[in-house]
Amino acid sequence: MEALVARARVLGPVRGLSDPLLRAILAGSDPTPDRVQNGVVLFGIGDPTSCWYFLLSGQVQLYLTHQDGSVHPICSLSAGAIFGELNFPKHNCAARVLKPSEFVRIPQQHFCAIYNKHADQIHQFIQVIQDMLADQTIYEPVGDWPPALMNGTEPAEWNYQNQPAPFPLNVNQILQCEPSTSTAYSGEHRRKFDDIAPDGRMDEANMIGLGNQVTFEARLVEIGCMLRHAMRLQRPDLICDHAHRGKVFASSMVGSEMIDWLLELALSSGTNMSTMSRFQVMGMWQALLEHNILMHVSGEHRFTDQMTFYRWNIEEWQRALDREEEEKDPKSMQEEPGTPQPGDKAFFDPVTMHTQASVSTDELISAVLFLNTAGLDALFRMILTKAPHDRSPEELDLVYTELLHVKALSHLSTMVKREMAAVIGIESHTHPGTVLYHEGERGKCWYIVLKGAVEVSVRGKGIVTCLREGDDFGKLCLVSDAPRAATIILREEDCHFLVVDKQDFNRVLREVEANTVRLKDRGSYSVLAGLAEKMIEYVLETRVDADDATDTLLEDFVLTHTIYMPTNILCNFLRSYFIGKIKINGGDWNRRLVAKRRVVRFLAFWVDTLGLHFFLDPAANAFIEELYCLLLEDCRLIAGLEDVVAQLAQIRVTREAAMRVLARRPSVVLECGVYSSLSPAPSPVLPSDTANQIIHFSDTTSFAMSVRLDRTAAEIVRMARQRMRNIAPAPDRMRLVEVKSNGERIVFSPTDISISTMVGLNSKLYAVSREEVHTLVATPDQSGPLESVHASVMEYLSSTELAQQLFVMHSEMFEATDETELVTQVFGRDQFPGKVPSNLDLLLRRFNEVQYWATTEILLSPPHRRLATLRKFIKIAIFAKENRDLLSLFALTLGLSNIAVSRLDSLWSRLPAKMRRQFGEFEALLDPGRNHRAYRALVESLHPPMVPFVPLLLKDLTFIHESNKTFFSGLVNQEKMHMIAGVLRSFRKCKAHFPHQVYAESKIGDTQNLIRNFRVIDNQRRLIELSYQIEPKRTRRPHY
């Protein structure tokens, strides 16, 4: 009984019950829970009421059946629910198990006796069926958040502030999140959101409601149906009877032949996966095997590229999913009879697979991409179940790659992570309430949460914290050899943990201490840390003359040196190395000649890597001429420098061309907050370019002035002060303040630059005294449009053309953005004098603009056009993905996933199921799990040129910067520089020559003017108010 009480205690909905009362309720029950599979009916309408039910895990649906046989769902209950009848001898509804469940049966008479004594304490924790039937607000939620109550209400102790923060909507919020810690609102969160009043809190955190319409398992079953159908059409000989070692395996397939066929299918379907390997394809089959869609003839759980035999096992899965779909929403199956549903028999017959419609190429491409993402995860889990000595080098590389994205391991060096890849394992648990270990036990393992969540309980204090994906625990007692300091209890179902054995942990820990700093010869060792001067000397002597395309140390240095070695100091070192002040091994003239060649070659590589942005630095620009003069003097004394002079002369030619570009007439980038048609993209915006900015004063007056982008906030304040009518405060007492549409005020630092590109979409810029800052408020004209401004654009242009023009504009803005701007943004603009990340500001501003455009247009569309507008945006997103414009794809997806739109069930229920499924796949790409594993798999499957999801790259850089020190005891942390350079390289690789010239200049010009700027609402509170006007919020149940 104590074990049962302990397990019940950790379930959130009953935590408010006292221990004596919980023991009293369970006193008359069997301490061994009943286990029931999905599909089992617990009781029907009219059955005698014999007991109450305490659900420990799983999910149960309450429903009514009508005379015509249709089913009307009431609600779904999950772990922690206590439900039953109080005053009726027979059940008024039926109950069916939706997910495999465990529950305790409490005798009816016993429960009623307890209830009669303690009704005031118990009532808020139980679900009385007759009360739920009496409620007129009945609808079917999805999922299980918060636990135990799925009918639109929550227990009294439930506190929204204690829940995970929503996935950030605004780019600035994305940059503040750590990988694997963001949580998205799904369908059930939208229900709960209706219980929150639209107060000012909505302005503090914009919200996303990801409501994937198709579960992961259902999508895998559908893909299994597609692949089996395609296999029977293309290669029916693969499924046949096989004889092996005296046994005959009927209707089976050979593992190696399955990989051959799927690899050929993936390459021929146009999925841009020309580099796909057999190892990746093996992972795809492993994903289907894990979910029992495919089965090994002898029950093995690992798919192998060998003479092993497998069979399709779709039928039972498909029948169960069909039943679940019908139970969840029987009316939706009849709304659009011609619309394909997940697993619809019009497309797939799971038994005979006779079909009238073949699988389209687009569906196969989507299926292969989805399966590739699922396959990497399945491979990762499968490898971790192997013993260390059974893991192949290819498998170790995959595990190492995955460990790079685990937050708990981010502080470890590359070599330690590689060693971890060989010894780390996996441990899985199904039921919430399971105890991993108890306080006081001896420590055996270090745990890292891979999926799910756990609660940390300390004797005498109760539950002190909750750990989620990426967090680790159990390490301290392994180091100190002390007993466990807390009890760890599973909070959610189906939790997975990375596990490191104590012996392996201690061995790796010792190697961390022994190998913190290394600087040895190339080939066998890596550079982990060193003095900045020694780093450049090492690069000059070992990398400049090398011809190894796989060695990135030279490029790493060029991309990241400004973080720890300013350009002027680097140029001074190169000058000293060139003229011989730096001691060179050997010291003869031949070696000095080699040194001069190395400096010029390094300079050529530096110029080639940074391009135009190299010449924006005055120190680097002047160094070319200085080095040229030194080289001409050396030519008089040393023979054999002709080729070096020619190389440096070519650099000077490049410099002259660059200076002509930099000397162009300044362009107007922003015209009073609107992106100007005179903006130079795809050429970069320069510090000398201007923005016509409106400056407001506290007395409601304003004026417009031209501001160079390299002007600081202090300089702008001084210029604005001259235009003040009244007596102006002293310059040091004035502040430059941005007031957003939601009323938020941001005071700029006096040294901030490129202010105009940093200001939000509907924000105003004020120059006021510091005493007046708190009096500034948003004005009505910042609220955005009152009706749809761009409806005519949506009608005039097709989805294809809109997506194409968005792609053209975004590719130009992306080309104009240099990777060094990402470093400036993350490390701080004040750390890099003279560098202005204006192009990056404009790109992020555009991302927010497109995102809010989608949200605004849906909410402001007339009712008769709203569904068509939603469909058009999803089609634009589909074409954006085909164009490899990931910036547009995710901006639109996030815009349509805004909680103000995603909560409109009356709108989404009318969307065709095929389109809902497609949008659900886009939402799945935004899943932050495993450090955005789904998005990274998508990027790996695409070839450049592409426009990447830039906010995620900034998030990666922010995480690397904040979780790793730049210096160790005065030595540069080269591991950190290598990780930063890796992100910058991925940014560079996305760039290539975008085919702008394919489209007629006149047509692009006409349509670009239509999509260049959007009038949007960026105030989350107003978006919510519009959403409530379209679909009023649901009524809270008064008796809970």
CSV table of C-alpha atoms in Angstrom, one decimal, residues 379-650:
chain,number,residue,atom,x,y,z
A,379,LEU,CA,19.5,5.0,-34.9
A,380,PHE,CA,20.8,7.0,-31.9
A,381,ARG,CA,18.6,5.0,-29.5
A,382,MET,CA,19.5,1.7,-31.1
A,383,ILE,CA,23.2,2.4,-31.0
A,384,LEU,CA,23.0,3.3,-27.3
A,385,THR,CA,21.6,-0.1,-26.5
A,386,LYS,CA,24.8,-1.7,-27.9
A,387,ALA,CA,27.8,-2.6,-25.8
A,388,PRO,CA,30.7,-0.1,-26.3
A,389,HIS,CA,32.9,-2.7,-28.1
A,390,ASP,CA,30.0,-3.4,-30.6
A,391,ARG,CA,29.7,0.2,-31.8
A,392,SER,CA,31.2,0.8,-35.2
A,393,PRO,CA,33.2,4.1,-36.1
A,394,GLU,CA,30.2,5.3,-38.1
A,395,GLU,CA,27.9,4.7,-35.1
A,396,LEU,CA,30.3,6.5,-32.8
A,397,ASP,CA,30.3,9.5,-35.1
A,398,LEU,CA,26.5,9.7,-35.0
A,399,VAL,CA,26.4,9.4,-31.2
A,400,TYR,CA,29.1,12.1,-30.9
A,401,THR,CA,27.1,14.4,-33.3
A,402,GLU,CA,24.0,14.0,-31.1
A,403,LEU,CA,26.0,14.6,-27.9
A,404,LEU,CA,27.1,18.0,-29.3
A,405,HIS,CA,23.5,19.2,-28.8
A,406,VAL,CA,23.1,17.9,-25.2
A,407,LYS,CA,23.1,20.9,-22.8
A,408,ALA,CA,24.5,18.9,-19.9
A,409,LEU,CA,27.6,18.1,-22.0
A,410,SER,CA,28.2,21.5,-23.5
A,411,HIS,CA,31.1,22.3,-21.1
A,412,LEU,CA,33.1,19.2,-22.0
A,413,SER,CA,35.8,19.2,-24.6
A,414,THR,CA,35.5,17.7,-28.0
A,415,MET,CA,37.7,14.7,-27.2
A,416,VAL,CA,35.9,14.0,-24.0
A,417,LYS,CA,32.6,14.0,-25.9
A,418,ARG,CA,34.1,11.5,-28.3
A,419,GLU,CA,35.1,9.3,-25.4
A,420,MET,CA,31.6,9.7,-24.0
A,421,ALA,CA,30.1,8.5,-27.3
A,422,ALA,CA,31.8,5.1,-26.7
A,423,VAL,CA,30.5,4.5,-23.2
A,424,ILE,CA,27.2,6.3,-22.9
A,425,GLY,CA,24.0,4.2,-22.7
A,426,ILE,CA,20.2,4.7,-22.6
A,427,GLU,CA,17.6,3.9,-20.0
A,428,SER,CA,13.8,4.1,-20.6
A,429,HIS,CA,10.8,4.1,-18.3
A,430,THR,CA,7.1,4.1,-19.3
A,431,HIS,CA,5.0,5.1,-16.3
A,432,PRO,CA,4.9,8.4,-14.3
A,433,GLY,CA,5.6,7.8,-10.6
A,434,THR,CA,8.4,5.3,-11.2
A,435,VAL,CA,11.3,5.9,-8.8
A,436,LEU,CA,14.7,6.0,-10.5
A,437,TYR,CA,16.5,5.9,-7.2
A,438,HIS,CA,15.9,6.7,-3.6
A,439,GLU,CA,17.6,9.2,-1.3
A,440,GLY,CA,20.4,7.4,0.6
A,441,GLU,CA,21.2,4.8,-2.0
A,442,ARG,CA,24.7,4.4,-3.4
A,443,GLY,CA,25.3,6.2,-6.7
A,444,LYS,CA,25.8,3.9,-9.8
A,445,CYS,CA,25.1,6.2,-12.8
A,446,TRP,CA,25.0,9.7,-14.0
A,447,TYR,CA,21.7,10.6,-15.7
A,448,ILE,CA,20.9,13.1,-18.4
A,449,VAL,CA,17.2,13.7,-19.4
A,450,LEU,CA,16.8,12.9,-23.1
A,451,LYS,CA,13.0,13.0,-23.2
A,452,GLY,CA,10.4,13.6,-20.5
A,453,ALA,CA,10.8,15.1,-17.0
A,454,VAL,CA,11.5,14.0,-13.5
A,455,GLU,CA,10.9,15.5,-10.0
A,456,VAL,CA,13.5,15.8,-7.3
A,457,SER,CA,12.2,15.0,-3.9
A,458,VAL,CA,14.2,15.6,-0.6
A,459,ARG,CA,13.1,14.0,2.7
A,460,GLY,CA,11.5,16.7,4.8
A,461,LYS,CA,11.1,19.2,2.0
A,462,GLY,CA,9.1,17.3,-0.6
A,463,ILE,CA,9.5,18.1,-4.2
A,464,VAL,CA,12.1,20.8,-4.6
A,465,THR,CA,12.4,21.1,-8.4
A,466,CYS,CA,11.6,19.5,-11.8
A,467,LEU,CA,14.3,18.6,-14.4
A,468,ARG,CA,13.5,18.4,-18.1
A,469,GLU,CA,15.2,17.6,-21.4
A,470,GLY,CA,18.9,18.5,-21.3
A,471,ASP,CA,19.2,18.6,-17.5
A,472,ASP,CA,21.4,16.1,-15.6
A,473,PHE,CA,21.4,14.7,-12.1
A,474,GLY,CA,23.2,12.1,-10.0
A,475,LYS,CA,26.7,13.4,-10.7
A,476,LEU,CA,27.7,14.8,-7.3
A,477,CYS,CA,27.6,11.5,-5.5
A,478,LEU,CA,29.7,9.8,-8.1
A,479,VAL,CA,32.4,12.5,-7.6
A,480,SER,CA,32.3,12.4,-3.8
A,481,ASP,CA,31.3,8.8,-3.4
A,482,ALA,CA,28.4,9.9,-1.1
A,483,PRO,CA,24.9,8.5,-0.9
A,484,ARG,CA,22.2,9.9,-3.2
A,485,ALA,CA,21.0,13.3,-1.8
A,486,ALA,CA,17.4,13.1,-3.2
A,487,THR,CA,14.8,10.8,-4.6
A,488,ILE,CA,14.2,11.0,-8.4
A,489,ILE,CA,10.6,10.3,-9.6
A,490,LEU,CA,9.3,10.2,-13.2
A,491,ARG,CA,6.9,13.1,-13.8
A,492,GLU,CA,5.8,12.1,-17.3
A,493,GLU,CA,5.1,9.0,-19.4
A,494,ASP,CA,7.8,7.4,-21.7
A,495,CYS,CA,10.9,9.0,-20.3
A,496,HIS,CA,14.4,8.4,-21.8
A,497,PHE,CA,17.7,9.0,-20.1
A,498,LEU,CA,21.3,9.0,-21.2
A,499,VAL,CA,23.3,7.0,-18.7
A,500,VAL,CA,27.0,7.0,-17.9
A,501,ASP,CA,28.3,4.2,-15.6
A,502,LYS,CA,30.2,5.3,-12.5
A,503,GLN,CA,33.4,3.6,-13.6
A,504,ASP,CA,33.3,5.3,-17.0
A,505,PHE,CA,32.3,8.6,-15.5
A,506,ASN,CA,35.3,8.7,-13.2
A,507,ARG,CA,37.7,7.7,-15.9
A,508,VAL,CA,36.4,10.4,-18.3
A,509,LEU,CA,36.5,12.9,-15.5
A,510,ARG,CA,40.2,12.2,-14.8
A,511,GLU,CA,40.9,12.7,-18.5
A,512,VAL,CA,39.1,16.1,-18.4
A,513,GLU,CA,41.5,17.2,-15.7
A,514,ALA,CA,44.5,15.8,-17.5
A,515,ASN,CA,43.7,17.3,-20.9
A,516,THR,CA,42.3,20.7,-20.3
A,517,VAL,CA,45.0,22.5,-22.3
A,518,ARG,CA,46.9,21.0,-25.2
A,519,LEU,CA,49.0,22.5,-28.0
A,520,LYS,CA,50.9,19.9,-30.0
A,521,ASP,CA,51.8,19.0,-33.6
A,522,ARG,CA,49.1,18.6,-36.2
A,523,GLY,CA,47.9,15.2,-37.3
A,524,SER,CA,47.3,13.5,-33.9
A,525,TYR,CA,46.5,16.3,-31.5
A,526,SER,CA,44.1,19.2,-31.4
A,527,VAL,CA,44.5,22.8,-30.1
A,528,LEU,CA,42.3,23.4,-27.1
A,529,ALA,CA,43.7,26.6,-25.7
A,530,GLY,CA,46.7,28.9,-26.1
A,531,LEU,CA,47.9,32.5,-26.0
A,532,ALA,CA,46.5,34.6,-28.9
A,533,GLU,CA,50.0,35.4,-30.2
A,534,LYS,CA,51.0,31.7,-30.1
A,535,MET,CA,47.8,30.8,-31.9
A,536,ILE,CA,48.5,33.0,-34.9
A,537,GLU,CA,52.1,31.8,-34.9
A,538,TYR,CA,51.0,28.2,-34.9
A,539,VAL,CA,48.5,28.9,-37.7
A,540,LEU,CA,51.2,30.6,-39.9
A,541,GLU,CA,53.7,27.8,-39.4
A,542,THR,CA,51.4,24.8,-39.7
A,543,ARG,CA,48.3,25.8,-41.7
A,544,VAL,CA,49.1,28.5,-44.3
A,545,ASP,CA,51.2,26.2,-46.5
A,546,ALA,CA,49.0,23.1,-45.9
A,547,ASP,CA,46.6,21.8,-48.5
A,548,ASP,CA,44.1,19.9,-46.4
A,549,ALA,CA,40.4,20.8,-47.2
A,550,THR,CA,39.2,19.0,-44.0
A,551,ASP,CA,41.4,21.1,-41.7
A,552,THR,CA,39.5,24.2,-40.6
A,553,LEU,CA,41.8,25.7,-38.0
A,554,LEU,CA,42.9,28.5,-40.4
A,555,GLU,CA,39.4,29.4,-41.3
A,556,ASP,CA,38.4,29.2,-37.6
A,557,PHE,CA,41.0,31.7,-36.7
A,558,VAL,CA,40.0,34.2,-39.5
A,559,LEU,CA,36.3,34.0,-38.6
A,560,THR,CA,36.7,34.4,-34.8
A,561,HIS,CA,40.0,36.3,-34.1
A,562,THR,CA,38.1,39.6,-33.4
A,563,ILE,CA,36.6,38.0,-30.3
A,564,TYR,CA,40.0,37.8,-28.5
A,565,MET,CA,42.5,39.5,-30.8
A,566,PRO,CA,41.5,42.9,-32.4
A,567,THR,CA,42.4,43.5,-36.0
A,568,ASN,CA,45.0,46.2,-35.2
A,569,ILE,CA,46.9,43.8,-32.8
A,570,LEU,CA,46.8,41.0,-35.4
A,571,CYS,CA,48.2,43.3,-38.1
A,572,ASN,CA,51.0,44.4,-35.7
A,573,PHE,CA,51.9,40.8,-35.1
A,574,LEU,CA,51.9,40.0,-38.8
A,575,ARG,CA,54.1,43.0,-39.5
A,576,SER,CA,56.6,41.9,-36.9
A,577,TYR,CA,56.5,38.3,-38.2
A,578,PHE,CA,57.1,39.7,-41.8
A,579,ILE,CA,60.1,41.9,-41.0
A,580,GLY,CA,61.7,39.3,-38.7
A,581,LYS,CA,61.2,40.6,-35.2
A,582,ILE,CA,59.5,37.4,-34.3
A,583,LYS,CA,62.1,34.7,-33.7
A,584,ILE,CA,61.8,32.0,-36.4
A,585,ASN,CA,63.1,28.5,-35.9
A,586,GLY,CA,66.4,28.2,-37.8
A,587,GLY,CA,66.8,31.9,-38.4
A,588,ASP,CA,68.4,31.7,-41.9
A,589,TRP,CA,67.4,33.8,-44.9
A,590,ASN,CA,65.5,31.0,-46.5
A,591,ARG,CA,63.2,30.6,-43.5
A,592,ARG,CA,62.7,34.4,-43.4
A,593,LEU,CA,61.7,34.2,-47.1
A,594,VAL,CA,59.2,31.5,-46.2
A,595,ALA,CA,57.8,33.6,-43.4
A,596,LYS,CA,57.2,36.5,-45.8
A,597,ARG,CA,55.3,34.2,-48.1
A,598,ARG,CA,53.2,32.9,-45.3
A,599,VAL,CA,52.1,36.4,-44.2
A,600,VAL,CA,51.0,37.3,-47.7
A,601,ARG,CA,49.2,34.0,-48.2
A,602,PHE,CA,47.5,34.4,-44.9
A,603,LEU,CA,46.5,37.9,-45.9
A,604,ALA,CA,45.1,36.6,-49.2
A,605,PHE,CA,43.1,34.0,-47.4
A,606,TRP,CA,41.8,36.6,-44.9
A,607,VAL,CA,40.6,38.9,-47.7
A,608,ASP,CA,39.0,36.0,-49.6
A,609,THR,CA,37.2,34.8,-46.6
A,610,LEU,CA,35.8,38.1,-45.3
A,611,GLY,CA,35.3,39.8,-48.7
A,612,LEU,CA,34.0,43.3,-48.6
A,613,HIS,CA,33.8,43.4,-44.9
A,614,PHE,CA,37.6,43.0,-44.6
A,615,PHE,CA,37.9,46.5,-46.1
A,616,LEU,CA,35.5,48.1,-43.7
A,617,ASP,CA,38.1,47.8,-41.0
A,618,PRO,CA,40.5,50.8,-41.3
A,619,ALA,CA,43.4,48.9,-39.6
A,620,ALA,CA,43.1,45.9,-42.1
A,621,ASN,CA,42.8,48.3,-45.0
A,622,ALA,CA,45.9,50.3,-44.1
A,623,PHE,CA,47.9,47.1,-43.4
A,624,ILE,CA,47.7,46.1,-47.1
A,625,GLU,CA,49.5,49.2,-48.3
A,626,GLU,CA,52.0,49.0,-45.4
A,627,LEU,CA,52.8,45.5,-46.2
A,628,TYR,CA,53.2,46.3,-49.9
A,629,CYS,CA,55.7,49.0,-49.2
A,630,LEU,CA,57.7,46.6,-46.9
A,631,LEU,CA,57.7,44.0,-49.6
A,632,LEU,CA,59.0,46.4,-52.3
A,633,GLU,CA,61.9,47.3,-50.0
A,634,ASP,CA,62.7,43.6,-49.5
A,635,CYS,CA,62.7,43.0,-53.2
A,636,ARG,CA,65.8,45.1,-53.5
A,637,LEU,CA,67.7,42.9,-51.1
A,638,ILE,CA,66.2,39.5,-51.5
A,639,ALA,CA,65.7,37.6,-54.7
A,640,GLY,CA,62.8,35.3,-55.4
A,641,LEU,CA,60.0,37.4,-54.1
A,642,GLU,CA,58.4,38.1,-57.5
A,643,ASP,CA,55.5,35.7,-57.0
A,644,VAL,CA,54.8,37.2,-53.6
A,645,VAL,CA,54.7,40.7,-55.0
A,646,ALA,CA,52.3,39.5,-57.7
A,647,GLN,CA,50.0,37.9,-55.1
A,648,LEU,CA,50.0,41.1,-53.0
A,649,ALA,CA,49.4,43.2,-56.1
A,650,GLN,CA,46.3,41.2,-56.8
